[in-house]
Amino acid sequence: QVQLVESGGDSVEAGGSLRLSCRVSESIYKNNCMGWFRQAPGEEREAVAVASFTGAFTDYADSVKARFTISQDNANNTVYLQMNSLKPEDTGMYYCAAKWGGCMRLSGGPQDRRGFAHWGQGTQVTVSS
């Protein structure tokens, strides 16, 4: 069974940090592109960060560059999103997702979700000012 399970969401003040985790079932973890997405109420789901299985390729949305870092623990089939200097506009439900094959550079539009067939249930991040 394909599973992605996120954890680590919380309520923090602006300027704070959180680390999200996504445990991925082995059947889809290897040789895939992993991504973190977020969705605020009334907004479209947007890509935040993507990383290849090897970690050789990563890309970030412009709004989170230099603040967020995607990383992997391949021994434990886990993908992380380290979020620093959090802002109120980072508030939303954060989803982990996987797609077969390689990652594409993020463009900032709905096409960033293309190919991501497997999704977790999400974890809520709330940043207060």
JSON list of N, CA and C in Angstrom, two decimals, residues 12-78:
[
{"chain": "A", "resi": 12, "resn": "VAL", "atom": "N", "xyz": [3.30, 28.43, 15.56]},
{"chain": "A", "resi": 12, "resn": "VAL", "atom": "CA", "xyz": [4.50, 29.11, 16.03]},
{"chain": "A", "resi": 12, "resn": "VAL", "atom": "C", "xyz": [4.35, 30.61, 15.78]},
{"chain": "A", "resi": 13, "resn": "GLU", "atom": "N", "xyz": [5.20, 31.37, 16.43]},
{"chain": "A", "resi": 13, "resn": "GLU", "atom": "CA", "xyz": [5.23, 32.81, 16.18]},
{"chain": "A", "resi": 13, "resn": "GLU", "atom": "C", "xyz": [6.15, 33.11, 15.00]},
{"chain": "A", "resi": 14, "resn": "ALA", "atom": "N", "xyz": [5.90, 34.24, 14.39]},
{"chain": "A", "resi": 14, "resn": "ALA", "atom": "CA", "xyz": [6.75, 34.68, 13.28]},
{"chain": "A", "resi": 14, "resn": "ALA", "atom": "C", "xyz": [8.21, 34.72, 13.72]},
{"chain": "A", "resi": 15, "resn": "GLY", "atom": "N", "xyz": [9.07, 34.25, 12.81]},
{"chain": "A", "resi": 15, "resn": "GLY", "atom": "CA", "xyz": [10.49, 34.17, 13.13]},
{"chain": "A", "resi": 15, "resn": "GLY", "atom": "C", "xyz": [10.92, 32.81, 13.65]},
{"chain": "A", "resi": 16, "resn": "GLY", "atom": "N", "xyz": [9.95, 31.99, 14.00]},
{"chain": "A", "resi": 16, "resn": "GLY", "atom": "CA", "xyz": [10.25, 30.68, 14.53]},
{"chain": "A", "resi": 16, "resn": "GLY", "atom": "C", "xyz": [10.59, 29.65, 13.47]},
{"chain": "A", "resi": 17, "resn": "SER", "atom": "N", "xyz": [10.83, 28.42, 13.91]},
{"chain": "A", "resi": 17, "resn": "SER", "atom": "CA", "xyz": [11.21, 27.34, 13.01]},
{"chain": "A", "resi": 17, "resn": "SER", "atom": "C", "xyz": [10.38, 26.09, 13.29]},
{"chain": "A", "resi": 18, "resn": "LEU", "atom": "N", "xyz": [10.22, 25.30, 12.25]},
{"chain": "A", "resi": 18, "resn": "LEU", "atom": "CA", "xyz": [9.58, 23.99, 12.36]},
{"chain": "A", "resi": 18, "resn": "LEU", "atom": "C", "xyz": [10.28, 23.04, 11.41]},
{"chain": "A", "resi": 19, "resn": "ARG", "atom": "N", "xyz": [10.23, 21.75, 11.74]},
{"chain": "A", "resi": 19, "resn": "ARG", "atom": "CA", "xyz": [10.70, 20.74, 10.80]},
{"chain": "A", "resi": 19, "resn": "ARG", "atom": "C", "xyz": [9.58, 19.74, 10.56]},
{"chain": "A", "resi": 20, "resn": "LEU", "atom": "N", "xyz": [9.17, 19.67, 9.31]},
{"chain": "A", "resi": 20, "resn": "LEU", "atom": "CA", "xyz": [8.15, 18.70, 8.92]},
{"chain": "A", "resi": 20, "resn": "LEU", "atom": "C", "xyz": [8.81, 17.41, 8.46]},
{"chain": "A", "resi": 21, "resn": "SER", "atom": "N", "xyz": [8.15, 16.30, 8.73]},
{"chain": "A", "resi": 21, "resn": "SER", "atom": "CA", "xyz": [8.65, 14.99, 8.30]},
{"chain": "A", "resi": 21, "resn": "SER", "atom": "C", "xyz": [7.59, 14.30, 7.46]},
{"chain": "A", "resi": 22, "resn": "CYS", "atom": "N", "xyz": [8.04, 13.49, 6.53]},
{"chain": "A", "resi": 22, "resn": "CYS", "atom": "CA", "xyz": [7.14, 12.71, 5.70]},
{"chain": "A", "resi": 22, "resn": "CYS", "atom": "C", "xyz": [7.72, 11.31, 5.56]},
{"chain": "A", "resi": 23, "resn": "ARG", "atom": "N", "xyz": [7.06, 10.37, 6.17]},
{"chain": "A", "resi": 23, "resn": "ARG", "atom": "CA", "xyz": [7.49, 8.98, 6.06]},
{"chain": "A", "resi": 23, "resn": "ARG", "atom": "C", "xyz": [6.81, 8.38, 4.84]},
{"chain": "A", "resi": 24, "resn": "VAL", "atom": "N", "xyz": [7.60, 7.77, 3.95]},
{"chain": "A", "resi": 24, "resn": "VAL", "atom": "CA", "xyz": [7.10, 7.30, 2.66]},
{"chain": "A", "resi": 24, "resn": "VAL", "atom": "C", "xyz": [7.25, 5.78, 2.57]},
{"chain": "A", "resi": 25, "resn": "SER", "atom": "N", "xyz": [6.24, 5.12, 2.09]},
{"chain": "A", "resi": 25, "resn": "SER", "atom": "CA", "xyz": [6.36, 3.67, 1.92]},
{"chain": "A", "resi": 25, "resn": "SER", "atom": "C", "xyz": [7.38, 3.36, 0.85]},
{"chain": "A", "resi": 26, "resn": "GLU", "atom": "N", "xyz": [8.12, 2.28, 1.08]},
{"chain": "A", "resi": 26, "resn": "GLU", "atom": "CA", "xyz": [9.29, 2.01, 0.24]},
{"chain": "A", "resi": 26, "resn": "GLU", "atom": "C", "xyz": [8.92, 1.79, -1.21]},
{"chain": "A", "resi": 27, "resn": "SER", "atom": "N", "xyz": [7.71, 1.35, -1.46]},
{"chain": "A", "resi": 27, "resn": "SER", "atom": "CA", "xyz": [7.32, 1.05, -2.84]},
{"chain": "A", "resi": 27, "resn": "SER", "atom": "C", "xyz": [7.35, 2.26, -3.74]},
{"chain": "A", "resi": 28, "resn": "ILE", "atom": "N", "xyz": [7.26, 3.44, -3.19]},
{"chain": "A", "resi": 28, "resn": "ILE", "atom": "CA", "xyz": [7.27, 4.63, -4.03]},
{"chain": "A", "resi": 28, "resn": "ILE", "atom": "C", "xyz": [8.43, 5.56, -3.72]},
{"chain": "A", "resi": 29, "resn": "TYR", "atom": "N", "xyz": [9.22, 5.24, -2.70]},
{"chain": "A", "resi": 29, "resn": "TYR", "atom": "CA", "xyz": [10.23, 6.19, -2.29]},
{"chain": "A", "resi": 29, "resn": "TYR", "atom": "C", "xyz": [11.42, 6.23, -3.25]},
{"chain": "A", "resi": 30, "resn": "LYS", "atom": "N", "xyz": [11.87, 5.05, -3.65]},
{"chain": "A", "resi": 30, "resn": "LYS", "atom": "CA", "xyz": [13.09, 5.00, -4.44]},
{"chain": "A", "resi": 30, "resn": "LYS", "atom": "C", "xyz": [12.89, 5.52, -5.85]},
{"chain": "A", "resi": 31, "resn": "ASN", "atom": "N", "xyz": [13.90, 6.27, -6.30]},
{"chain": "A", "resi": 31, "resn": "ASN", "atom": "CA", "xyz": [13.96, 6.75, -7.68]},
{"chain": "A", "resi": 31, "resn": "ASN", "atom": "C", "xyz": [12.80, 7.67, -8.05]},
{"chain": "A", "resi": 32, "resn": "ASN", "atom": "N", "xyz": [12.26, 8.34, -7.07]},
{"chain": "A", "resi": 32, "resn": "ASN", "atom": "CA", "xyz": [11.16, 9.25, -7.32]},
{"chain": "A", "resi": 32, "resn": "ASN", "atom": "C", "xyz": [11.54, 10.67, -6.99]},
{"chain": "A", "resi": 33, "resn": "CYS", "atom": "N", "xyz": [10.73, 11.56, -7.45]},
{"chain": "A", "resi": 33, "resn": "CYS", "atom": "CA", "xyz": [10.83, 12.96, -7.06]},
{"chain": "A", "resi": 33, "resn": "CYS", "atom": "C", "xyz": [9.89, 13.18, -5.89]},
{"chain": "A", "resi": 34, "resn": "MET", "atom": "N", "xyz": [10.41, 13.77, -4.83]},
{"chain": "A", "resi": 34, "resn": "MET", "atom": "CA", "xyz": [9.59, 14.07, -3.66]},
{"chain": "A", "resi": 34, "resn": "MET", "atom": "C", "xyz": [9.36, 15.57, -3.58]},
{"chain": "A", "resi": 35, "resn": "GLY", "atom": "N", "xyz": [8.16, 15.94, -3.15]},
{"chain": "A", "resi": 35, "resn": "GLY", "atom": "CA", "xyz": [7.86, 17.36, -3.07]},
{"chain": "A", "resi": 35, "resn": "GLY", "atom": "C", "xyz": [7.07, 17.71, -1.82]},
{"chain": "A", "resi": 36, "resn": "TRP", "atom": "N", "xyz": [7.23, 18.94, -1.41]},
{"chain": "A", "resi": 36, "resn": "TRP", "atom": "CA", "xyz": [6.40, 19.54, -0.37]},
{"chain": "A", "resi": 36, "resn": "TRP", "atom": "C", "xyz": [5.54, 20.62, -1.01]},
{"chain": "A", "resi": 37, "resn": "PHE", "atom": "N", "xyz": [4.27, 20.60, -0.69]},
{"chain": "A", "resi": 37, "resn": "PHE", "atom": "CA", "xyz": [3.31, 21.58, -1.18]},
{"chain": "A", "resi": 37, "resn": "PHE", "atom": "C", "xyz": [2.56, 22.17, 0.00]},
{"chain": "A", "resi": 38, "resn": "ARG", "atom": "N", "xyz": [1.94, 23.32, -0.22]},
{"chain": "A", "resi": 38, "resn": "ARG", "atom": "CA", "xyz": [1.12, 23.89, 0.84]},
{"chain": "A", "resi": 38, "resn": "ARG", "atom": "C", "xyz": [-0.11, 24.53, 0.23]},
{"chain": "A", "resi": 39, "resn": "GLN", "atom": "N", "xyz": [-1.13, 24.62, 1.07]},
{"chain": "A", "resi": 39, "resn": "GLN", "atom": "CA", "xyz": [-2.39, 25.21, 0.63]},
{"chain": "A", "resi": 39, "resn": "GLN", "atom": "C", "xyz": [-2.99, 26.02, 1.76]},
{"chain": "A", "resi": 40, "resn": "ALA", "atom": "N", "xyz": [-3.19, 27.29, 1.49]},
{"chain": "A", "resi": 40, "resn": "ALA", "atom": "CA", "xyz": [-3.86, 28.18, 2.44]},
{"chain": "A", "resi": 40, "resn": "ALA", "atom": "C", "xyz": [-5.35, 28.18, 2.12]},
{"chain": "A", "resi": 41, "resn": "PRO", "atom": "N", "xyz": [-6.20, 28.49, 3.09]},
{"chain": "A", "resi": 41, "resn": "PRO", "atom": "CA", "xyz": [-7.65, 28.52, 2.84]},
{"chain": "A", "resi": 41, "resn": "PRO", "atom": "C", "xyz": [-8.00, 29.43, 1.66]},
{"chain": "A", "resi": 42, "resn": "GLY", "atom": "N", "xyz": [-8.78, 28.90, 0.74]},
{"chain": "A", "resi": 42, "resn": "GLY", "atom": "CA", "xyz": [-9.20, 29.68, -0.41]},
{"chain": "A", "resi": 42, "resn": "GLY", "atom": "C", "xyz": [-8.17, 29.84, -1.50]},
{"chain": "A", "resi": 43, "resn": "GLU", "atom": "N", "xyz": [-7.01, 29.21, -1.32]},
{"chain": "A", "resi": 43, "resn": "GLU", "atom": "CA", "xyz": [-5.93, 29.34, -2.29]},
{"chain": "A", "resi": 43, "resn": "GLU", "atom": "C", "xyz": [-5.66, 28.01, -2.97]},
{"chain": "A", "resi": 44, "resn": "GLU", "atom": "N", "xyz": [-4.97, 28.07, -4.10]},
{"chain": "A", "resi": 44, "resn": "GLU", "atom": "CA", "xyz": [-4.55, 26.84, -4.77]},
{"chain": "A", "resi": 44, "resn": "GLU", "atom": "C", "xyz": [-3.37, 26.20, -4.03]},
{"chain": "A", "resi": 45, "resn": "ARG", "atom": "N", "xyz": [-3.25, 24.91, -4.21]},
{"chain": "A", "resi": 45, "resn": "ARG", "atom": "CA", "xyz": [-2.11, 24.22, -3.62]},
{"chain": "A", "resi": 45, "resn": "ARG", "atom": "C", "xyz": [-0.86, 24.57, -4.43]},
{"chain": "A", "resi": 46, "resn": "GLU", "atom": "N", "xyz": [0.17, 25.02, -3.74]},
{"chain": "A", "resi": 46, "resn": "GLU", "atom": "CA", "xyz": [1.38, 25.45, -4.42]},
{"chain": "A", "resi": 46, "resn": "GLU", "atom": "C", "xyz": [2.58, 24.62, -3.98]},
{"chain": "A", "resi": 47, "resn": "ALA", "atom": "N", "xyz": [3.50, 24.47, -4.92]},
{"chain": "A", "resi": 47, "resn": "ALA", "atom": "CA", "xyz": [4.73, 23.75, -4.60]},
{"chain": "A", "resi": 47, "resn": "ALA", "atom": "C", "xyz": [5.65, 24.63, -3.76]},
{"chain": "A", "resi": 48, "resn": "VAL", "atom": "N", "xyz": [6.26, 24.01, -2.78]},
{"chain": "A", "resi": 48, "resn": "VAL", "atom": "CA", "xyz": [7.20, 24.71, -1.90]},
{"chain": "A", "resi": 48, "resn": "VAL", "atom": "C", "xyz": [8.63, 24.28, -2.20]},
{"chain": "A", "resi": 49, "resn": "ALA", "atom": "N", "xyz": [8.84, 22.96, -2.32]},
{"chain": "A", "resi": 49, "resn": "ALA", "atom": "CA", "xyz": [10.18, 22.44, -2.57]},
{"chain": "A", "resi": 49, "resn": "ALA", "atom": "C", "xyz": [10.08, 21.06, -3.18]},
{"chain": "A", "resi": 50, "resn": "VAL", "atom": "N", "xyz": [11.05, 20.72, -4.01]},
{"chain": "A", "resi": 50, "resn": "VAL", "atom": "CA", "xyz": [11.14, 19.38, -4.58]},
{"chain": "A", "resi": 50, "resn": "VAL", "atom": "C", "xyz": [12.58, 18.90, -4.48]},
{"chain": "A", "resi": 51, "resn": "ALA", "atom": "N", "xyz": [12.73, 17.57, -4.45]},
{"chain": "A", "resi": 51, "resn": "ALA", "atom": "CA", "xyz": [14.07, 17.00, -4.39]},
{"chain": "A", "resi": 51, "resn": "ALA", "atom": "C", "xyz": [14.07, 15.64, -5.07]},
{"chain": "A", "resi": 52, "resn": "SER", "atom": "N", "xyz": [15.14, 15.37, -5.79]},
{"chain": "A", "resi": 52, "resn": "SER", "atom": "CA", "xyz": [15.30, 14.06, -6.40]},
{"chain": "A", "resi": 52, "resn": "SER", "atom": "C", "xyz": [15.67, 13.05, -5.33]},
{"chain": "A", "resi": 53, "resn": "PHE", "atom": "N", "xyz": [15.53, 11.78, -5.66]},
{"chain": "A", "resi": 53, "resn": "PHE", "atom": "CA", "xyz": [15.83, 10.72, -4.70]},
{"chain": "A", "resi": 53, "resn": "PHE", "atom": "C", "xyz": [17.26, 10.81, -4.19]},
{"chain": "A", "resi": 54, "resn": "THR", "atom": "N", "xyz": [18.17, 11.14, -5.07]},
{"chain": "A", "resi": 54, "resn": "THR", "atom": "CA", "xyz": [19.58, 11.21, -4.66]},
{"chain": "A", "resi": 54, "resn": "THR", "atom": "C", "xyz": [19.89, 12.49, -3.91]},
{"chain": "A", "resi": 55, "resn": "GLY", "atom": "N", "xyz": [18.98, 13.46, -4.00]},
{"chain": "A", "resi": 55, "resn": "GLY", "atom": "CA", "xyz": [19.26, 14.76, -3.39]},
{"chain": "A", "resi": 55, "resn": "GLY", "atom": "C", "xyz": [20.13, 15.65, -4.25]},
{"chain": "A", "resi": 56, "resn": "ALA", "atom": "N", "xyz": [20.52, 15.16, -5.42]},
{"chain": "A", "resi": 56, "resn": "ALA", "atom": "CA", "xyz": [21.39, 15.95, -6.29]},
{"chain": "A", "resi": 56, "resn": "ALA", "atom": "C", "xyz": [20.66, 17.16, -6.87]},
{"chain": "A", "resi": 57, "resn": "PHE", "atom": "N", "xyz": [19.35, 17.05, -7.01]},
{"chain": "A", "resi": 57, "resn": "PHE", "atom": "CA", "xyz": [18.56, 18.17, -7.51]},
{"chain": "A", "resi": 57, "resn": "PHE", "atom": "C", "xyz": [17.55, 18.60, -6.46]},
{"chain": "A", "resi": 58, "resn": "THR", "atom": "N", "xyz": [17.53, 19.88, -6.17]},
{"chain": "A", "resi": 58, "resn": "THR", "atom": "CA", "xyz": [16.50, 20.48, -5.33]},
{"chain": "A", "resi": 58, "resn": "THR", "atom": "C", "xyz": [16.07, 21.80, -5.95]},
{"chain": "A", "resi": 59, "resn": "ASP", "atom": "N", "xyz": [14.84, 22.18, -5.69]},
{"chain": "A", "resi": 59, "resn": "ASP", "atom": "CA", "xyz": [14.38, 23.50, -6.12]},
{"chain": "A", "resi": 59, "resn": "ASP", "atom": "C", "xyz": [13.33, 23.97, -5.15]},
{"chain": "A", "resi": 60, "resn": "TYR", "atom": "N", "xyz": [13.19, 25.30, -5.07]},
{"chain": "A", "resi": 60, "resn": "TYR", "atom": "CA", "xyz": [12.31, 25.91, -4.09]},
{"chain": "A", "resi": 60, "resn": "TYR", "atom": "C", "xyz": [11.47, 27.00, -4.74]},
{"chain": "A", "resi": 61, "resn": "ALA", "atom": "N", "xyz": [10.30, 27.21, -4.17]},
{"chain": "A", "resi": 61, "resn": "ALA", "atom": "CA", "xyz": [9.52, 28.37, -4.55]},
{"chain": "A", "resi": 61, "resn": "ALA", "atom": "C", "xyz": [10.28, 29.63, -4.14]},
{"chain": "A", "resi": 62, "resn": "ASP", "atom": "N", "xyz": [10.14, 30.69, -4.93]},
{"chain": "A", "resi": 62, "resn": "ASP", "atom": "CA", "xyz": [10.86, 31.93, -4.64]},
{"chain": "A", "resi": 62, "resn": "ASP", "atom": "C", "xyz": [10.55, 32.44, -3.24]},
{"chain": "A", "resi": 63, "resn": "SER", "atom": "N", "xyz": [9.33, 32.23, -2.78]},
{"chain": "A", "resi": 63, "resn": "SER", "atom": "CA", "xyz": [8.89, 32.77, -1.49]},
{"chain": "A", "resi": 63, "resn": "SER", "atom": "C", "xyz": [9.57, 32.11, -0.30]},
{"chain": "A", "resi": 64, "resn": "VAL", "atom": "N", "xyz": [10.20, 30.95, -0.50]},
{"chain": "A", "resi": 64, "resn": "VAL", "atom": "CA", "xyz": [10.79, 30.23, 0.63]},
{"chain": "A", "resi": 64, "resn": "VAL", "atom": "C", "xyz": [12.30, 30.04, 0.48]},
{"chain": "A", "resi": 65, "resn": "LYS", "atom": "N", "xyz": [12.85, 30.46, -0.64]},
{"chain": "A", "resi": 65, "resn": "LYS", "atom": "CA", "xyz": [14.29, 30.28, -0.85]},
{"chain": "A", "resi": 65, "resn": "LYS", "atom": "C", "xyz": [15.08, 30.95, 0.28]},
{"chain": "A", "resi": 66, "resn": "ALA", "atom": "N", "xyz": [16.11, 30.29, 0.71]},
{"chain": "A", "resi": 66, "resn": "ALA", "atom": "CA", "xyz": [17.01, 30.74, 1.78]},
{"chain": "A", "resi": 66, "resn": "ALA", "atom": "C", "xyz": [16.38, 30.59, 3.16]},
{"chain": "A", "resi": 67, "resn": "ARG", "atom": "N", "xyz": [15.12, 30.16, 3.23]},
{"chain": "A", "resi": 67, "resn": "ARG", "atom": "CA", "xyz": [14.47, 29.95, 4.54]},
{"chain": "A", "resi": 67, "resn": "ARG", "atom": "C", "xyz": [14.13, 28.48, 4.76]},
{"chain": "A", "resi": 68, "resn": "PHE", "atom": "N", "xyz": [13.75, 27.78, 3.70]},
{"chain": "A", "resi": 68, "resn": "PHE", "atom": "CA", "xyz": [13.34, 26.38, 3.80]},
{"chain": "A", "resi": 68, "resn": "PHE", "atom": "C", "xyz": [14.40, 25.48, 3.17]},
{"chain": "A", "resi": 69, "resn": "THR", "atom": "N", "xyz": [14.52, 24.27, 3.72]},
{"chain": "A", "resi": 69, "resn": "THR", "atom": "CA", "xyz": [15.45, 23.29, 3.17]},
{"chain": "A", "resi": 69, "resn": "THR", "atom": "C", "xyz": [14.78, 21.93, 3.13]},
{"chain": "A", "resi": 70, "resn": "ILE", "atom": "N", "xyz": [14.79, 21.29, 1.96]},
{"chain": "A", "resi": 70, "resn": "ILE", "atom": "CA", "xyz": [14.28, 19.94, 1.82]},
{"chain": "A", "resi": 70, "resn": "ILE", "atom": "C", "xyz": [15.46, 18.97, 1.90]},
{"chain": "A", "resi": 71, "resn": "SER", "atom": "N", "xyz": [15.25, 17.88, 2.61]},
{"chain": "A", "resi": 71, "resn": "SER", "atom": "CA", "xyz": [16.32, 16.90, 2.74]},
{"chain": "A", "resi": 71, "resn": "SER", "atom": "C", "xyz": [15.70, 15.52, 2.91]},
{"chain": "A", "resi": 72, "resn": "GLN", "atom": "N", "xyz": [16.55, 14.51, 2.79]},
{"chain": "A", "resi": 72, "resn": "GLN", "atom": "CA", "xyz": [16.04, 13.13, 2.86]},
{"chain": "A", "resi": 72, "resn": "GLN", "atom": "C", "xyz": [16.91, 12.27, 3.75]},
{"chain": "A", "resi": 73, "resn": "ASP", "atom": "N", "xyz": [16.28, 11.31, 4.39]},
{"chain": "A", "resi": 73, "resn": "ASP", "atom": "CA", "xyz": [16.98, 10.24, 5.09]},
{"chain": "A", "resi": 73, "resn": "ASP", "atom": "C", "xyz": [16.60, 8.96, 4.35]},
{"chain": "A", "resi": 74, "resn": "ASN", "atom": "N", "xyz": [17.43, 8.58, 3.41]},
{"chain": "A", "resi": 74, "resn": "ASN", "atom": "CA", "xyz": [17.08, 7.45, 2.54]},
{"chain": "A", "resi": 74, "resn": "ASN", "atom": "C", "xyz": [17.07, 6.13, 3.29]},
{"chain": "A", "resi": 75, "resn": "ALA", "atom": "N", "xyz": [17.80, 6.05, 4.38]},
{"chain": "A", "resi": 75, "resn": "ALA", "atom": "CA", "xyz": [17.80, 4.82, 5.17]},
{"chain": "A", "resi": 75, "resn": "ALA", "atom": "C", "xyz": [16.45, 4.58, 5.83]},
{"chain": "A", "resi": 76, "resn": "ASN", "atom": "N", "xyz": [15.70, 5.67, 6.04]},
{"chain": "A", "resi": 76, "resn": "ASN", "atom": "CA", "xyz": [14.41, 5.56, 6.71]},
{"chain": "A", "resi": 76, "resn": "ASN", "atom": "C", "xyz": [13.24, 6.02, 5.86]},
{"chain": "A", "resi": 77, "resn": "ASN", "atom": "N", "xyz": [13.47, 6.18, 4.56]},
{"chain": "A", "resi": 77, "resn": "ASN", "atom": "CA", "xyz": [12.40, 6.58, 3.62]},
{"chain": "A", "resi": 77, "resn": "ASN", "atom": "C", "xyz": [11.66, 7.81, 4.14]},
{"chain": "A", "resi": 78, "resn": "THR", "atom": "N", "xyz": [12.40, 8.80, 4.56]},
{"chain": "A", "resi": 78, "resn": "THR", "atom": "CA", "xyz": [11.79, 9.99, 5.15]},
{"chain": "A", "resi": 78, "resn": "THR", "atom": "C", "xyz": [12.30, 11.24, 4.47]}
]
